[in-house]
Amino acid sequence: MSNLLRSNIEDYVKITDDDFAAIRQHFDQMVFRKGDFIIRAQESVSTIYFIQSGLVKLSYWDQDGKEHIASFAMENWWETDFNAFYHQSRSSCTLQCLEATTAYTLSLKNYQHLCATFPFMTGYFLDKSIRGHIANQNRILSLLTLSPKEKYEQFLQLYPSLVQRIPKTILAAYLGVSRETLSRMYRSRK
Amino acid sequence: MSNLLRSNIEDYVKITDDDFAAIRQHFDQMVFRKGDFIIRAQESVSTIYFIQSGLVKLSYWDQDGKEHIASFAMENWWETDFNAFYHQSRSSCTLQCLEATTAYTLSLKNYQHLCATFPFMTGYFLDKSIRGHIANQNRILSLLTLSPKEKYEQFLQLYPSLVQRIPKTILAAYLGVSRETLSRMYRSRK
DNA sequence: GCGGGACTGTGACTTGGATCACATATGCTA
DNA sequence: TAGCATATGTGATCCAAGTCACAGTCCCGC
């Protein structure tokens, strides 16, 4: 199974070569360099991205100019500003590459066509959405219940491979902790 | 449109009387009194609930015995511990009635049967799931970016009708703020 | 109608973590 | 290879919000 998108779909349901070829038609591919913006704030968002390689961050800037991270996405993950995509409105977030990234892109029109042509794809997206929903729920509970130290340790446990790939400043903005507090956290048994 | 469940489905797609009758077969109905537990921690969860009337809270207790609110659900909302339901594991949360509540219940088996029989129901649940996902995303950003005062004001704006129905202690546990801080918040221009 | 529990307000005190300020290290890029 | 931006560590200070303690209110059941 050399194709990541196909294997991702087949984690949910097995498909034939012909089906995958037809599904594949709905996607384009894009290549980004480190630092490139995939979505800028205030833009309209008509595309979902399936990350083939690389790492991106979805972030929100508050009125004080402070960055907050809504989520990260790496290989094998779907990402976009779902709020803007689903409601066809302008993005309040920014999607930017932390590493050089390649992605399959799926437009809203093709997304709808895909679900209409292959009903099991609706089930596939439902599966993804529910998992995302559950992950968000867990993140909310972590934000509510954990100390900075515990948040960091939980992140380490959940995404050990990501910790080395993400600048600490950005990780702090994801955890909801100041850069300095995060930095002080490695030694102390807090 | 007297039936809340039907009108909720028809917000997504129009259905015939016959279809609704067949769909309706998949559900049972339950009645709870104020304070009743719908789901207790450590129980397995095999049911989704569609709230017809009333108000429930989904909460998590940390190791210090402090309660944290994952979410509220009122009339016209779907609720359960989705993590436990979807992965068929034990609940880490508690679902409890803040008011006398009536709900349609849908078992996992019937949920699957429903989606298999009426493919558009998969689309309906996908729609619900995406909206839930987006709401959770927004909640995460609120927790990351807003001051206690701003969190309270945003809640007021998003759910004006809920504020009167939820004890302040519980609301504080939802906002991630202490009861006392929330209480002090009404007067000051903080 | 009485008593005990949940709910809420409010003062006094404490503190975790933010903020500020600066220093060092590690690149890229020209 | 110099030079500037990015990333990180660390000390000193401050303050928003948590915690603790107590009092008043409301409501429900016996």
Tab-separated table of N, CA, C and O in Angstrom, chain B residues 49-100:
chain	number	residue	atom	x	y	z
B	49	TYR	N	-28.251	9.835	22.885
B	49	TYR	CA	-29.496	10.438	23.367
B	49	TYR	C	-29.820	11.674	22.549
B	49	TYR	O	-28.951	12.522	22.334
B	50	PHE	N	-31.047	11.760	22.123
B	50	PHE	CA	-31.526	12.994	21.509
B	50	PHE	C	-32.489	13.635	22.502
B	50	PHE	O	-33.550	13.090	22.808
B	51	ILE	N	-32.099	14.784	23.010
B	51	ILE	CA	-32.872	15.419	24.083
B	51	ILE	C	-34.131	16.071	23.507
B	51	ILE	O	-34.035	16.917	22.622
B	52	GLN	N	-35.285	15.661	24.038
B	52	GLN	CA	-36.560	16.235	23.604
B	52	GLN	C	-36.914	17.449	24.435
B	52	GLN	O	-37.458	18.432	23.956
B	53	SER	N	-36.661	17.305	25.731
B	53	SER	CA	-36.914	18.428	26.635
B	53	SER	C	-36.007	18.248	27.826
B	53	SER	O	-35.604	17.127	28.149
B	54	GLY	N	-35.667	19.350	28.445
B	54	GLY	CA	-34.801	19.272	29.613
B	54	GLY	C	-33.384	19.719	29.306
B	54	GLY	O	-33.113	20.329	28.258
B	55	LEU	N	-32.489	19.398	30.214
B	55	LEU	CA	-31.113	19.907	30.144
B	55	LEU	C	-30.196	18.948	30.899
B	55	LEU	O	-30.516	18.539	32.013
B	56	VAL	N	-29.102	18.593	30.269
B	56	VAL	CA	-28.153	17.672	30.913
B	56	VAL	C	-26.743	18.232	30.848
B	56	VAL	O	-26.452	19.119	30.048
B	57	LYS	N	-25.900	17.705	31.721
B	57	LYS	CA	-24.483	18.092	31.696
B	57	LYS	C	-23.627	16.838	31.587
B	57	LYS	O	-23.907	15.813	32.209
B	58	LEU	N	-22.578	16.948	30.792
B	58	LEU	CA	-21.599	15.867	30.674
B	58	LEU	C	-20.372	16.305	31.430
B	58	LEU	O	-19.719	17.286	31.050
B	59	SER	N	-20.049	15.618	32.526
B	59	SER	CA	-18.945	16.140	33.332
B	59	SER	C	-17.909	15.089	33.687
B	59	SER	O	-18.151	13.888	33.647
B	60	TYR	N	-16.750	15.616	34.014
B	60	TYR	CA	-15.587	14.786	34.319
B	60	TYR	C	-15.068	15.201	35.683
B	60	TYR	O	-14.943	16.397	35.962
B	61	TRP	N	-14.795	14.223	36.549
B	61	TRP	CA	-14.222	14.538	37.861
B	61	TRP	C	-12.736	14.253	37.861
B	61	TRP	O	-12.322	13.144	37.493
B	62	ASP	N	-11.918	15.238	38.245
B	62	ASP	CA	-10.481	14.986	38.303
B	62	ASP	C	-10.132	14.287	39.620
B	62	ASP	O	-10.991	14.029	40.458
B	63	GLN	N	-8.832	13.984	39.780
B	63	GLN	CA	-8.421	13.188	40.934
B	63	GLN	C	-8.602	13.933	42.263
B	63	GLN	O	-8.647	13.311	43.322
B	64	ASP	N	-8.705	15.267	42.204
B	64	ASP	CA	-8.965	16.035	43.430
B	64	ASP	C	-10.449	16.099	43.745
B	64	ASP	O	-10.848	16.788	44.690
B	65	GLY	N	-11.264	15.423	42.952
B	65	GLY	CA	-12.705	15.459	43.193
B	65	GLY	C	-13.369	16.721	42.677
B	65	GLY	O	-14.499	17.029	43.046
B	66	LYS	N	-12.665	17.448	41.814
B	66	LYS	CA	-13.264	18.647	41.225
B	66	LYS	C	-14.007	18.299	39.949
B	66	LYS	O	-13.517	17.536	39.128
B	67	GLU	N	-15.195	18.897	39.792
B	67	GLU	CA	-15.996	18.624	38.607
B	67	GLU	C	-15.638	19.597	37.482
B	67	GLU	O	-15.469	20.788	37.709
B	68	HIS	N	-15.549	19.074	36.266
B	68	HIS	CA	-15.331	19.898	35.076
B	68	HIS	C	-16.388	19.520	34.047
B	68	HIS	O	-16.686	18.339	33.881
B	69	ILE	N	-16.921	20.521	33.369
B	69	ILE	CA	-18.016	20.249	32.437
B	69	ILE	C	-17.500	20.155	31.009
B	69	ILE	O	-16.948	21.126	30.473
B	70	ALA	N	-17.699	18.992	30.409
B	70	ALA	CA	-17.316	18.813	29.004
B	70	ALA	C	-18.315	19.524	28.107
B	70	ALA	O	-17.932	20.180	27.147
B	71	SER	N	-19.595	19.383	28.401
B	71	SER	CA	-20.602	20.041	27.576
B	71	SER	C	-21.968	19.995	28.238
B	71	SER	O	-22.220	19.181	29.108
B	72	PHE	N	-22.829	20.874	27.784
B	72	PHE	CA	-24.240	20.833	28.132
B	72	PHE	C	-25.016	20.353	26.914
B	72	PHE	O	-24.548	20.487	25.773
B	73	ALA	N	-26.215	19.808	27.152
B	73	ALA	CA	-27.093	19.515	26.023
B	73	ALA	C	-28.530	19.777	26.443
B	73	ALA	O	-28.967	19.365	27.516
B	74	MET	N	-29.245	20.485	25.588
B	74	MET	CA	-30.637	20.823	25.866
B	74	MET	C	-31.528	20.286	24.751
B	74	MET	O	-31.055	19.549	23.881
B	75	GLU	N	-32.798	20.628	24.779
B	75	GLU	CA	-33.740	20.217	23.747
B	75	GLU	C	-33.098	20.316	22.361
B	75	GLU	O	-32.462	21.317	22.037
B	76	ASN	N	-33.347	19.293	21.553
B	76	ASN	CA	-32.936	19.366	20.155
B	76	ASN	C	-31.446	19.089	19.940
B	76	ASN	O	-30.940	19.307	18.848
B	77	TRP	N	-30.758	18.650	20.995
B	77	TRP	CA	-29.338	18.338	20.850
B	77	TRP	C	-29.114	16.846	21.048
B	77	TRP	O	-29.816	16.194	21.812
B	78	TRP	N	-28.111	16.341	20.374
B	78	TRP	CA	-27.634	14.986	20.589
B	78	TRP	C	-26.574	14.983	21.671
B	78	TRP	O	-25.756	15.891	21.751
B	79	GLU	N	-26.585	13.947	22.487
B	79	GLU	CA	-25.536	13.879	23.492
B	79	GLU	C	-25.270	12.438	23.914
B	79	GLU	O	-26.166	11.582	23.878
B	80	THR	N	-24.030	12.190	24.253
B	80	THR	CA	-23.598	10.977	24.947
B	80	THR	C	-22.120	11.156	25.244
B	80	THR	O	-21.548	12.202	24.927
B	81	ASP	N	-21.484	10.176	25.868
B	81	ASP	CA	-20.028	10.181	25.926
B	81	ASP	C	-19.550	9.533	24.633
B	81	ASP	O	-19.461	8.312	24.531
B	82	PHE	N	-19.274	10.358	23.614
B	82	PHE	CA	-18.992	9.829	22.283
B	82	PHE	C	-17.738	8.967	22.268
B	82	PHE	O	-17.646	8.013	21.495
B	83	ASN	N	-16.801	9.302	23.087
B	83	ASN	CA	-15.589	8.507	23.151
B	83	ASN	C	-15.914	7.068	23.565
B	83	ASN	O	-15.551	6.111	22.890
B	84	ALA	N	-16.638	6.933	24.651
B	84	ALA	CA	-17.003	5.600	25.128
B	84	ALA	C	-17.947	4.914	24.152
B	84	ALA	O	-17.826	3.722	23.875
B	85	PHE	N	-18.886	5.651	23.613
B	85	PHE	CA	-19.849	5.076	22.678
B	85	PHE	C	-19.152	4.567	21.425
B	85	PHE	O	-19.340	3.426	21.006
B	86	TYR	N	-18.327	5.412	20.852
B	86	TYR	CA	-17.744	5.084	19.559
B	86	TYR	C	-16.703	3.985	19.678
B	86	TYR	O	-16.570	3.152	18.799
B	87	HIS	N	-15.945	4.008	20.768
B	87	HIS	CA	-14.923	2.976	20.937
B	87	HIS	C	-15.406	1.827	21.800
B	87	HIS	O	-14.615	0.953	22.168
B	88	GLN	N	-16.678	1.863	22.134
B	88	GLN	CA	-17.257	0.791	22.956
B	88	GLN	C	-16.401	0.516	24.192
B	88	GLN	O	-16.040	-0.627	24.480
B	89	SER	N	-16.079	1.606	24.869
B	89	SER	CA	-15.286	1.470	26.084
B	89	SER	C	-16.085	2.039	27.251
B	89	SER	O	-17.234	2.445	27.078
B	90	ARG	N	-15.479	2.083	28.409
B	90	ARG	CA	-16.197	2.586	29.575
B	90	ARG	C	-16.112	4.107	29.621
B	90	ARG	O	-15.127	4.687	29.191
B	91	SER	N	-17.123	4.688	30.175
B	91	SER	CA	-17.194	6.140	30.210
B	91	SER	C	-16.236	6.708	31.249
B	91	SER	O	-16.129	6.181	32.351
B	92	SER	N	-15.543	7.763	30.886
B	92	SER	CA	-14.748	8.475	31.875
B	92	SER	C	-15.540	9.679	32.388
B	92	SER	O	-15.085	10.400	33.258
B	93	CYS	N	-16.721	9.851	31.853
B	93	CYS	CA	-17.552	10.981	32.225
B	93	CYS	C	-18.869	10.522	32.817
B	93	CYS	O	-19.160	9.318	32.891
B	94	THR	N	-19.628	11.498	33.224
B	94	THR	CA	-20.921	11.307	33.844
B	94	THR	C	-21.916	12.174	33.088
B	94	THR	O	-21.594	13.310	32.749
B	95	LEU	N	-23.081	11.627	32.784
B	95	LEU	CA	-24.114	12.420	32.128
B	95	LEU	C	-25.285	12.527	33.093
B	95	LEU	O	-25.864	11.497	33.475
B	96	GLN	N	-25.606	13.739	33.500
B	96	GLN	CA	-26.576	13.928	34.574
B	96	GLN	C	-27.556	15.046	34.229
B	96	GLN	O	-27.174	16.021	33.586
B	97	CYS	N	-28.786	14.886	34.702
B	97	CYS	CA	-29.834	15.841	34.364
B	97	CYS	C	-29.820	17.060	35.284
B	97	CYS	O	-29.896	16.927	36.502
B	98	LEU	N	-29.755	18.226	34.685
B	98	LEU	CA	-29.894	19.463	35.454
B	98	LEU	C	-31.373	19.820	35.616
B	98	LEU	O	-31.736	20.616	36.477
B	99	GLU	N	-32.189	19.250	34.742
B	99	GLU	CA	-33.642	19.449	34.805
B	99	GLU	C	-34.292	18.100	34.490
B	99	GLU	O	-33.626	17.200	33.971
B	100	ALA	N	-35.581	17.992	34.759
B	100	ALA	CA	-36.325	16.831	34.290
B	100	ALA	C	-36.177	16.762	32.782
B	100	ALA	O	-36.273	17.789	32.102
